[in-house]
Every structure is written in structure tokens, then in C-alpha cells.
Amino acid sequence: MTTLIKHAAALLMDGETSVLQNAYVVVEGYQIVSVGQTRPEGNFDQEIDGTGCVLMPGLVNAHTHVPMTAMRGYGDGNNLQDWLNQYIFPVEDKWDSRAIRACTALGLAEMIASGTTCIADMYTFCEEIAQECAAAGINANLSRGTTLFTDDFSPKTFPGCVETRALAEGWHGYNEGQILVDVSIHGEYTSRPALWTAYAQYAQEKGLGMHVHISETKAEHEECLQRWGKTPIQILDQYGVWNTRAIAAHCVWTTPEDWALMAERGISAVHNPTSNLKLGSGIAPIPQMVKARVNVALGSDGVSSNNTTDLFEAIKLAGILHNGAQRDPLAVLPDAALRMATVNGGTALGRRTGRIAAGYDADLILVDFSHLSLTPCHSVVSNLVYAARGGDVVMNMAHGRVIYKNGAFLTIDMDRVKREVAEYALPQLFGN
């Protein structure tokens, strides 16, 4: 299928964060094939008029737990350990396939409507999550978050390993790369070296990425130092975990030595500013990490610890938080915040996405700049970072397919999803 998007101001996300006025962007299949200011010759299967809108790369949410949309606001107002042990873990014990699918579809719909075209999700019930992502049309790097608390371990029979292999064999590369599979060690503090070794070898053998929670809290970081005399980044490196494309979620308490190692190994940090603040975990040293040449992407984390997956909120927070914390208005500039959610996210997930250029994936969104909060516009980039909201998105194209337009979901039956959530999932999870 060929699509022509015309008359939009195209934010290219090239090295200069250029804006091409009255742009014409042609999509064939899954890719962008041309970008210019002259209408291309020929006919197209569909044309999308972007007059009054900014066309930009779709947002990359590089750390999510999508089904946890069911827990929005549940247990708020407690400290982290009480919140986890008294609220989140008991609910997660009640998941079944039907509830997971309903809540995954609900979470994906929220993301799609607010401009996300690609996610990196870590959770369980990954077969069901993959099915919902495939149906919704969103791009996804999926990983089965795996924990290990005993020394009785065989990668051939351990449930997390069995499910990871099944996920990779069944879904990696699905639909020309719409779905990719990563390997996931939940965290240093929730696992043992036997798992680290097995997953490091498996990821390298199969050419898969790695997704790990790293130094999210001070206690996690310091207890690791007590156990090993090394930080989480450093001890996992000793076992080969980072010898593949890797994303490290949070990185709040990482050190200069960690950043040097991350830059050397090509480990991407995923900044989750909203959840880190809400849970009292701290503020990740993002400006320092960027100066150390670490690739920094952006994530929402789970709705349970954020309450929304609107990545525009995370972009704004990433763009102002560090300026205030460091009392430096230049600590994170607007274009840097926007890169975290676009091209940097693409790099982190091993995808050719996050830019509007020939040969890049056709992951594109239209943002309506006629909305009051975006008027007037002295700078497209500044408006997107400081003023835009997910509700300003009027078109979402993921993997070359329009999946949302003018408030309508084209791949998700929202009436069915809302009914499933209300009548089955919520009673299953929260009923007496």
C-alpha cells in the first residue's frame, strides 16, 4: 500500500531537528520512501492531508508494563514496599489470559491515541501481549521479565526460560519486524548469576536484545554493592549480560563508572521520570549520562506507578526536571528531550525509527497545531516539548499502517475492550 502525507510541517528529527514546511512524505509498505516539498508524481492508495498539523516520528516508549493499566491509581499514597506487597503483587497473582488481553488492549489504546508507535514491554503472559500488539498494529519489543530466587535452576525447564524461548521462536521478527523479542532479567536484586549467564548466552546466540531494571532505588543499588562489591551495571557486565544490544531501565543511582561502561558497551538508559518521582526513587542523572555519551531513551513505566502512558507528559518532565534540579536552564534542551522519545528510542530498541527520512520505518504521527494550547507557535520543537499533550494527536501510523485517526481506533474494538475490562478483568483482579 502507498500513502502520501501532504501539506504538513514535517519535524525530521535529523541532526539539526529541522522542520520542513509544506512537506510531502511518501510511504510504501512499512517504510518511508521519499520526503520533499514537491508533490511526487503518480497515484497513491491513500492521501492524508496534514494542513495545520506537524508530522513527526511516532513516539517510542522504551520501558512499559502494558497490562498494568488495570492498576491505575490502585494503592496510591503508600511507600514502595507497602505498595508492592499489599497491593500490586496480590493483584498480579490473579492474572489470567483473558484479563491480560483485555487490559493490554486498553493500555495499547491509550498509547496509540497519545502518539506512541513503538514500545518495549517487560511482563509475563507475553504470548497474549504479543497477540494484542499484533492485532493493534503497534510495534513492540517484548520480553518476559524473569526472576530467580533459588539455586535450583535449569534453563531447559525453568518456566521463565521456557516462556522466553517460546516467545522468541514464535514472534521474533513477526510481520517484517513489527514485533521483536528481547531477553529480560528483571533485575540484579531479583535474580541469580545462573540466570544471568544463561540469558547472556541465549541473547548472543539468537541475536536478541536485553532489557533489565537497573539501580532504580538507592536501596537496590547499595545492597548490590554490599553483595558483590560492584554496582548492578558492573556485576551484570561480569557475566556477559551486556554483550548484546541492551536497555537499562531507570538508572537513577548509576555512577560515572557505570556511565563509562554503558557508553563502551552501547547500553541505552531508559529515563522514567514520572514513575521515579511518584515512587520517591530519585532523579536519574540524565545530563551527566548524556555528557558521558550514553544513549538515553524515554519510558512511562507501568500505569500503576505513573497513572498514564501519555509520553508527551514524560517528554515535558524530562525537559524541565533536570533544569530545576541542577538550577541550569540548559541542562536538558527541548530538542534533547524530544530525541529521547524518538530517534534515541529507536536506537535503544534496535529499530530504524524516530526520524522522517527515506529508508526509515513508517512510524509517524500528526499533531494538530490549531489546538489552543499550541497557538501561537514560535518554535515547533518547544511547543511539542512544553505544550503538547497526547490529546493533540490526530493520526497514528505504525509500521506503515494508519491505526488511529481523528479520535477513531481503526484496529481496536474499544466497545468490546471496555466491556471486557469492566465485566471480566476488573472483577477477576479486584473482586472479593
Short mmCIF file of C-alpha atoms in Angstrom, two decimals:
data_model
loop_
_atom_site.label_atom_id
_atom_site.label_comp_id
_atom_site.label_asym_id
_atom_site.label_seq_id
_atom_site.Cartn_x
_atom_site.Cartn_y
_atom_site.Cartn_z
CA MET A 1 0.00 0.00 0.00
CA THR A 2 1.21 3.52 -0.80
CA THR A 3 0.36 6.59 1.25
CA LEU A 4 1.02 10.26 0.61
CA ILE A 5 1.02 12.58 3.60
CA LYS A 6 0.86 16.14 2.32
CA HIS A 7 0.91 19.79 3.43
CA ALA A 8 2.17 19.09 6.96
CA ALA A 9 5.13 20.72 8.67
CA ALA A 10 7.46 17.73 8.99
CA LEU A 11 9.75 17.53 12.01
CA LEU A 12 12.53 15.42 10.52
CA MET A 13 14.48 14.73 13.76
CA ASP A 14 17.71 14.92 11.79
CA GLY A 15 20.84 16.26 13.42
CA GLU A 16 19.53 19.82 13.26
CA THR A 17 15.94 18.98 14.31
CA SER A 18 14.82 20.54 11.02
CA VAL A 19 11.22 21.39 10.20
CA LEU A 20 10.24 21.01 6.54
CA GLN A 21 7.25 23.20 5.74
CA ASN A 22 4.52 22.02 3.36
CA ALA A 23 6.11 18.59 3.23
CA TYR A 24 5.20 15.59 1.11
CA VAL A 25 6.07 12.23 2.65
CA VAL A 26 5.55 9.01 0.73
CA VAL A 27 5.16 5.66 2.46
CA GLU A 28 5.32 2.32 0.68
CA GLY A 29 4.65 -0.78 2.71
CA TYR A 30 6.48 -0.42 6.01
CA GLN A 31 8.92 2.31 5.04
CA ILE A 32 9.24 5.96 4.20
CA VAL A 33 10.48 6.20 0.62
CA SER A 34 10.65 9.93 -0.02
CA VAL A 35 10.48 13.27 1.76
CA GLY A 36 10.31 16.62 -0.02
CA GLN A 37 8.46 19.83 -0.75
CA THR A 38 7.30 18.91 -4.24
CA ARG A 39 4.36 16.61 -4.81
CA PRO A 40 5.64 13.29 -6.16
CA GLU A 41 4.27 12.04 -9.44
CA GLY A 42 1.84 9.16 -9.62
CA ASN A 43 -1.20 7.94 -7.76
CA PHE A 44 -1.38 6.71 -4.18
CA ASP A 45 -3.68 4.27 -2.44
CA GLN A 46 -4.47 6.91 0.16
CA GLU A 47 -3.67 10.55 0.77
CA ILE A 48 -3.65 12.21 4.19
CA ASP A 49 -3.92 15.99 4.40
CA GLY A 50 -1.76 17.34 7.20
CA THR A 51 -2.69 21.01 6.79
CA GLY A 52 -2.32 22.79 10.13
CA CYS A 53 -0.52 19.82 11.65
CA VAL A 54 3.03 18.83 12.48
CA LEU A 55 4.11 15.45 11.16
CA MET A 56 6.69 13.90 13.44
CA PRO A 57 8.18 10.48 14.15
CA GLY A 58 5.97 8.33 16.34
CA LEU A 59 6.95 8.18 19.99
CA VAL A 60 8.98 5.27 21.34
CA ASN A 61 8.02 4.19 24.87
CA ALA A 62 11.13 2.23 25.78
CA HIS A 63 10.00 0.81 29.14
CA THR A 64 6.45 -0.33 29.82
CA HIS A 65 4.39 -2.96 31.61
CA VAL A 66 1.26 -2.58 29.49
CA PRO A 67 -1.26 -4.85 31.29
CA MET A 68 -0.73 -2.89 34.50
CA THR A 69 -3.11 -0.28 33.11
CA ALA A 70 -5.63 -2.22 35.23
CA MET A 71 -3.93 -0.85 38.35
CA ARG A 72 -4.20 2.84 37.53
CA GLY A 73 -4.38 4.66 40.87
CA TYR A 74 -4.59 1.44 42.87
CA GLY A 75 -2.69 1.64 46.15
CA ASP A 76 -1.58 5.24 45.64
CA GLY A 77 -0.35 7.01 48.75
CA ASN A 78 1.81 4.21 50.14
CA ASN A 79 5.54 3.73 50.32
CA LEU A 80 7.14 1.50 47.70
CA GLN A 81 7.33 -1.71 49.72
CA ASP A 82 3.79 -1.46 51.13
CA TRP A 83 2.50 -0.56 47.67
CA LEU A 84 4.16 -3.60 46.11
CA ASN A 85 3.49 -6.17 48.82
CA GLN A 86 -0.01 -5.14 49.88
CA TYR A 87 -1.44 -4.01 46.56
CA ILE A 88 0.44 -4.85 43.36
CA PHE A 89 1.76 -8.37 43.98
CA PRO A 90 -1.57 -9.74 45.31
CA VAL A 91 -3.37 -8.42 42.24
CA GLU A 92 -0.77 -9.82 39.85
CA ASP A 93 -1.31 -13.28 41.34
CA LYS A 94 -4.87 -13.17 39.95
CA TRP A 95 -4.00 -12.58 36.30
CA ASP A 96 -5.32 -14.98 33.69
CA SER A 97 -5.08 -14.89 29.91
CA ARG A 98 -8.45 -13.25 29.34
CA ALA A 99 -7.82 -10.44 31.83
CA ILE A 100 -4.31 -9.85 30.45
CA ARG A 101 -5.62 -9.50 26.91
CA ALA A 102 -8.36 -7.06 27.90
CA CYS A 103 -6.05 -4.84 29.95
CA THR A 104 -3.29 -5.00 27.35
CA ALA A 105 -5.69 -3.80 24.66
CA LEU A 106 -6.83 -0.99 26.95
CA GLY A 107 -3.24 0.08 27.61
CA LEU A 108 -2.27 -0.09 23.95
CA ALA A 109 -5.26 2.05 23.00
CA GLU A 110 -4.17 4.76 25.42
CA MET A 111 -0.67 4.71 23.98
CA ILE A 112 -1.82 4.75 20.38
CA ALA A 113 -4.20 7.66 20.92
CA SER A 114 -1.42 9.70 22.51
CA GLY A 115 1.14 9.13 19.76
CA THR A 116 3.16 6.05 20.69
CA THR A 117 4.07 3.83 17.74
CA CYS A 118 6.59 1.52 19.40
CA ILE A 119 7.03 0.05 22.88
CA ALA A 120 9.47 -2.09 24.83
CA ASP A 121 7.37 -4.12 27.24
CA MET A 122 8.55 -6.35 30.08
CA TYR A 123 5.96 -8.58 31.74
CA THR A 124 4.54 -12.10 31.91
CA PHE A 125 1.77 -13.63 29.73
CA CYS A 126 3.82 -12.48 26.75
CA GLU A 127 2.01 -14.68 24.23
CA GLU A 128 -1.22 -12.83 24.96
CA ILE A 129 0.53 -9.45 24.90
CA ALA A 130 2.09 -10.31 21.53
CA GLN A 131 -1.31 -11.23 20.10
CA GLU A 132 -2.79 -7.92 21.20
CA CYS A 133 0.16 -5.90 19.87
CA ALA A 134 -0.05 -7.70 16.54
CA ALA A 135 -3.78 -7.02 16.27
CA ALA A 136 -3.45 -3.37 17.31
CA GLY A 137 -0.71 -2.77 14.75
CA ILE A 138 1.75 -1.20 17.18
CA ASN A 139 5.46 -2.05 17.04
CA ALA A 140 6.74 -3.86 20.10
CA ASN A 141 9.92 -5.24 21.62
CA LEU A 142 8.52 -7.83 24.01
CA SER A 143 10.32 -9.56 26.84
CA ARG A 144 9.30 -11.99 29.54
CA GLY A 145 10.57 -10.45 32.77
CA THR A 146 12.35 -13.30 34.54
CA THR A 147 13.25 -13.65 38.20
CA LEU A 148 15.22 -16.36 40.01
CA PHE A 149 15.37 -16.69 43.80
CA THR A 150 16.71 -20.24 44.27
CA ASP A 151 19.80 -22.16 43.27
CA ASP A 152 17.67 -24.96 41.81
CA PHE A 153 17.84 -23.82 38.20
CA SER A 154 17.95 -25.40 34.78
CA PRO A 155 17.42 -23.14 31.74
CA LYS A 156 15.85 -26.10 29.93
CA THR A 157 12.97 -26.39 32.40
CA PHE A 158 12.78 -23.11 34.32
CA PRO A 159 9.39 -21.51 33.45
CA GLY A 160 10.76 -18.06 32.60
CA CYS A 161 13.35 -19.54 30.26
CA VAL A 162 10.85 -21.88 28.62
CA GLU A 163 8.45 -18.99 28.01
CA THR A 164 11.23 -16.73 26.69
CA ARG A 165 12.28 -19.36 24.16
CA ALA A 166 8.70 -19.92 23.06
CA LEU A 167 8.19 -16.18 22.67
CA ALA A 168 11.34 -15.79 20.59
CA GLU A 169 10.59 -18.81 18.41
CA GLY A 170 7.00 -17.76 17.82
CA TRP A 171 7.23 -13.98 17.49
CA HIS A 172 10.71 -12.59 16.86
CA GLY A 173 10.60 -10.80 13.52
CA TYR A 174 6.84 -11.15 13.14
CA ASN A 175 5.34 -9.14 10.26
CA GLU A 176 8.63 -7.84 8.90
CA GLY A 177 9.84 -6.79 12.33
CA GLN A 178 6.67 -5.30 13.78
CA ILE A 179 7.33 -7.48 16.82
CA LEU A 180 10.81 -8.22 18.12
CA VAL A 181 11.70 -10.27 21.17
CA ASP A 182 14.22 -9.30 23.82
CA VAL A 183 15.54 -11.29 26.75
CA SER A 184 14.74 -9.86 30.18
CA ILE A 185 16.43 -10.27 33.51
CA HIS A 186 14.01 -8.46 35.80
CA GLY A 187 16.83 -7.03 37.90
CA GLU A 188 20.04 -7.90 39.73
CA TYR A 189 18.19 -7.97 43.06
CA THR A 190 15.53 -10.41 41.82
CA SER A 191 17.81 -12.97 40.19
CA ARG A 192 20.95 -15.07 40.49
CA PRO A 193 24.15 -15.46 38.43
CA ALA A 194 22.92 -18.72 36.90
CA LEU A 195 20.14 -16.82 35.15
CA TRP A 196 22.50 -14.03 34.08
CA THR A 197 24.85 -16.50 32.42
CA ALA A 198 22.09 -18.46 30.72
CA TYR A 199 20.33 -15.37 29.36
CA ALA A 200 23.54 -13.68 28.28
CA GLN A 201 24.46 -16.76 26.24
CA TYR A 202 20.96 -17.13 24.80
CA ALA A 203 20.70 -13.47 23.77
CA GLN A 204 24.05 -13.60 21.99
CA GLU A 205 23.28 -16.94 20.35
CA LYS A 206 19.93 -15.75 18.96
CA GLY A 207 20.84 -12.13 18.31
CA LEU A 208 18.27 -10.80 20.80
CA GLY A 209 18.35 -7.63 22.87
CA MET A 210 18.42 -7.41 26.66
CA HIS A 211 16.02 -5.49 28.96
CA VAL A 212 16.85 -5.05 32.68
CA HIS A 213 15.76 -2.86 35.60
CA ILE A 214 18.90 -1.12 36.85
CA SER A 215 19.59 0.95 40.01
CA GLU A 216 16.02 2.19 40.32
CA THR A 217 16.24 2.80 44.07
CA LYS A 218 19.06 3.69 46.42
CA ALA A 219 18.44 0.54 48.47
CA GLU A 220 18.64 -1.68 45.39
CA HIS A 221 21.90 -0.08 44.32
CA GLU A 222 23.56 -0.13 47.74
CA GLU A 223 22.51 -3.70 48.56
CA CYS A 224 24.09 -4.82 45.29
CA LEU A 225 27.33 -3.11 46.31
CA GLN A 226 27.18 -4.96 49.63
CA ARG A 227 26.61 -8.31 47.91
CA TRP A 228 29.18 -8.05 45.15
CA GLY A 229 31.35 -5.01 45.72
CA LYS A 230 30.08 -3.85 42.35
CA THR A 231 27.10 -1.88 41.05
CA PRO A 232 24.29 -3.66 39.17
CA ILE A 233 25.68 -2.48 35.83
CA GLN A 234 29.15 -3.73 36.73
CA ILE A 235 28.24 -7.14 38.17
CA LEU A 236 25.96 -8.00 35.25
CA ASP A 237 28.76 -6.99 32.89
CA GLN A 238 30.99 -9.54 34.59
CA TYR A 239 28.54 -12.24 33.46
CA GLY A 240 28.28 -11.04 29.86
CA VAL A 241 24.77 -9.63 30.15
CA TRP A 242 25.65 -6.50 28.18
CA ASN A 243 27.35 -8.24 25.26
CA THR A 244 24.34 -7.52 23.06
CA ARG A 245 22.06 -4.57 22.34
CA ALA A 246 20.70 -3.68 25.76
CA ILE A 247 18.38 -1.29 27.57
CA ALA A 248 18.74 -0.47 31.26
CA ALA A 249 15.54 0.91 32.75
CA HIS A 250 15.69 3.72 35.35
CA CYS A 251 19.44 4.08 36.14
CA VAL A 252 18.58 6.56 38.92
CA TRP A 253 21.55 5.67 41.14
CA THR A 254 24.12 4.80 38.49
CA THR A 255 27.66 6.18 38.81
CA PRO A 256 30.23 7.80 36.50
CA GLU A 257 31.97 4.41 36.30
CA ASP A 258 28.65 2.88 35.23
CA TRP A 259 28.18 5.52 32.53
CA ALA A 260 31.62 4.86 31.10
CA LEU A 261 30.81 1.16 30.92
CA MET A 262 27.40 1.85 29.39
CA ALA A 263 28.93 4.04 26.71
CA GLU A 264 31.59 1.41 25.98
CA ARG A 265 29.06 -1.44 25.75
CA GLY A 266 26.38 0.59 23.94
CA ILE A 267 23.85 0.13 26.76
CA SER A 268 20.92 2.54 26.45
CA ALA A 269 19.47 4.08 29.60
CA VAL A 270 15.68 4.44 29.72
CA HIS A 271 14.63 7.50 31.70
CA ASN A 272 11.31 7.10 33.53
CA PRO A 273 10.99 10.49 35.23
CA THR A 274 7.34 10.30 36.23
CA SER A 275 7.42 6.93 37.98
CA ASN A 276 10.78 7.70 39.60
CA LEU A 277 9.33 10.86 41.13
CA LYS A 278 5.99 9.33 42.10
CA LEU A 279 7.62 6.39 43.87
CA GLY A 280 10.23 8.60 45.54
CA SER A 281 13.09 6.77 43.84
CA GLY A 282 15.03 9.89 42.93
CA ILE A 283 16.12 11.72 39.80
CA ALA A 284 18.30 9.96 37.26
CA PRO A 285 21.49 11.91 36.39
CA ILE A 286 20.49 12.31 32.76
CA PRO A 287 22.59 15.36 31.77
CA GLN A 288 25.70 13.68 33.14
CA MET A 289 24.88 10.43 31.34
CA VAL A 290 24.42 12.28 28.06
CA LYS A 291 27.78 14.01 28.53
CA ALA A 292 29.29 10.55 29.08
CA ARG A 293 27.86 9.59 25.64
CA VAL A 294 25.21 7.21 26.95
CA ASN A 295 22.18 6.90 24.66
CA VAL A 296 19.14 7.96 26.71
CA ALA A 297 15.62 6.91 25.72
CA LEU A 298 12.31 7.61 27.47
CA GLY A 299 9.70 5.41 29.12
CA SER A 300 6.47 5.67 31.05
CA ASP A 301 6.96 2.55 33.21
CA GLY A 302 3.70 0.87 34.23
CA VAL A 303 0.49 2.81 34.65
CA SER A 304 0.45 1.53 38.23
CA SER A 305 3.42 3.75 39.02
CA ASN A 306 2.71 6.58 36.60
CA ASN A 307 -1.08 6.66 36.11
CA THR A 308 -0.79 7.48 32.40
CA THR A 309 1.12 6.40 29.32
CA ASP A 310 0.92 9.80 27.62
CA LEU A 311 4.55 10.10 26.60
CA PHE A 312 4.20 13.81 25.91
CA GLU A 313 3.94 14.24 29.68
CA ALA A 314 7.22 12.36 30.10
CA ILE A 315 8.86 14.46 27.38
CA LYS A 316 7.90 17.69 29.16
CA LEU A 317 9.03 16.37 32.52
CA ALA A 318 12.35 15.19 31.08
CA GLY A 319 12.74 18.62 29.52
CA ILE A 320 12.24 20.61 32.74
CA LEU A 321 13.07 18.32 35.67
CA HIS A 322 16.83 18.44 35.35
CA ASN A 323 16.90 22.15 34.66
CA GLY A 324 15.25 22.73 38.02
CA ALA A 325 17.16 20.08 39.93
CA GLN A 326 20.51 21.37 38.68
CA ARG A 327 19.46 25.02 38.59
CA ASP A 328 20.60 25.16 34.98
CA PRO A 329 18.10 26.09 32.25
CA LEU A 330 20.41 24.48 29.69
CA ALA A 331 20.73 21.09 31.42
CA VAL A 332 18.27 19.43 29.00
CA LEU A 333 17.30 21.44 25.93
CA PRO A 334 13.97 20.84 24.13
CA ASP A 335 15.47 19.01 21.17
CA ALA A 336 17.31 16.64 23.53
CA ALA A 337 14.08 15.77 25.35
CA LEU A 338 12.36 15.11 22.05
CA ARG A 339 15.21 12.91 20.83
CA MET A 340 14.83 10.71 23.91
CA ALA A 341 11.30 9.81 22.80
CA THR A 342 12.06 9.37 19.11
CA VAL A 343 15.41 8.62 17.49
CA ASN A 344 17.16 7.65 20.75
CA GLY A 345 14.33 5.24 21.48
CA GLY A 346 14.76 3.70 18.06
CA THR A 347 18.46 3.18 18.73
CA ALA A 348 17.71 1.63 22.12
CA LEU A 349 15.28 -0.88 20.62
CA GLY A 350 17.41 -1.72 17.59
CA ARG A 351 14.94 -0.21 15.17
CA ARG A 352 15.24 2.18 12.24
CA THR A 353 12.61 4.52 13.62
CA GLY A 354 12.48 8.00 15.15
CA ARG A 355 13.29 10.05 12.04
CA ILE A 356 11.42 11.15 8.95
CA ALA A 357 13.81 10.11 6.19
CA ALA A 358 13.84 7.69 3.28
CA GLY A 359 14.60 4.18 4.45
CA TYR A 360 13.25 4.70 7.96
CA ASP A 361 10.25 2.82 9.30
CA ALA A 362 6.92 4.48 8.58
CA ASP A 363 6.11 5.25 12.22
CA LEU A 364 4.53 8.69 12.04
CA ILE A 365 2.04 10.84 13.93
CA LEU A 366 0.20 14.06 13.16
CA VAL A 367 -0.15 16.65 15.92
CA ASP A 368 -2.86 19.27 15.39
CA PHE A 369 -1.23 22.68 15.93
CA SER A 370 -4.53 24.50 15.59
CA HIS A 371 -5.35 23.47 19.17
CA LEU A 372 -5.43 26.33 21.67
CA SER A 373 -2.53 25.06 23.76
CA LEU A 374 -0.30 25.03 20.67
CA THR A 375 -1.21 28.52 19.47
CA PRO A 376 0.79 30.59 18.68
CA CYS A 377 3.82 28.63 17.54
CA HIS A 378 7.18 30.34 17.68
CA SER A 379 9.03 27.02 17.76
CA VAL A 380 7.66 23.65 16.71
CA VAL A 381 10.12 21.82 18.95
CA SER A 382 9.38 23.96 22.01
CA ASN A 383 5.63 23.58 21.53
CA LEU A 384 5.95 19.81 21.25
CA VAL A 385 8.10 19.53 24.36
CA TYR A 386 6.47 22.06 26.68
CA ALA A 387 2.87 22.42 25.44
CA ALA A 388 1.73 19.35 23.50
CA ARG A 389 -0.38 16.61 25.04
CA GLY A 390 -1.41 13.20 23.83
CA GLY A 391 -4.86 14.58 23.05
CA ASP A 392 -3.33 16.74 20.32
CA VAL A 393 -2.50 13.64 18.25
CA VAL A 394 -4.94 13.20 15.35
CA MET A 395 -3.24 10.42 13.38
CA ASN A 396 -1.05 7.47 14.29
CA MET A 397 0.67 5.40 11.60
CA ALA A 398 2.70 2.45 12.87
CA HIS A 399 4.62 0.10 10.58
CA GLY A 400 3.12 1.87 7.56
CA ARG A 401 -0.50 1.38 8.64
CA VAL A 402 -2.84 4.06 9.97
CA ILE A 403 -4.15 2.63 13.24
CA TYR A 404 -5.77 5.76 14.71
CA LYS A 405 -7.28 8.82 13.07
CA ASN A 406 -9.36 11.74 14.33
CA GLY A 407 -10.35 10.01 17.55
CA ALA A 408 -11.22 6.68 15.93
CA PHE A 409 -9.36 3.44 16.63
CA LEU A 410 -9.01 1.53 13.36
CA THR A 411 -7.60 -1.71 14.80
CA ILE A 412 -9.11 -1.97 18.29
CA ASP A 413 -12.78 -2.55 19.09
CA MET A 414 -12.97 -0.17 22.05
CA ASP A 415 -16.55 -1.09 22.96
CA ARG A 416 -15.52 -4.72 23.31
CA VAL A 417 -12.35 -3.85 25.21
CA LYS A 418 -14.15 -1.60 27.69
CA ARG A 419 -16.79 -4.26 28.22
CA GLU A 420 -14.17 -6.96 28.80
CA VAL A 421 -12.29 -4.79 31.27
CA ALA A 422 -15.40 -3.77 33.22
CA GLU A 423 -17.24 -7.08 33.20
CA TYR A 424 -14.36 -9.56 33.41
CA ALA A 425 -10.88 -8.19 34.10
CA LEU A 426 -11.63 -5.85 36.99
CA PRO A 427 -13.86 -8.37 38.85
CA GLN A 428 -11.19 -11.03 38.25
CA LEU A 429 -8.41 -8.86 39.68
CA PHE A 430 -10.17 -6.85 42.37
CA GLY A 431 -13.33 -8.80 43.20
CA ASN A 432 -13.70 -10.43 46.58
#
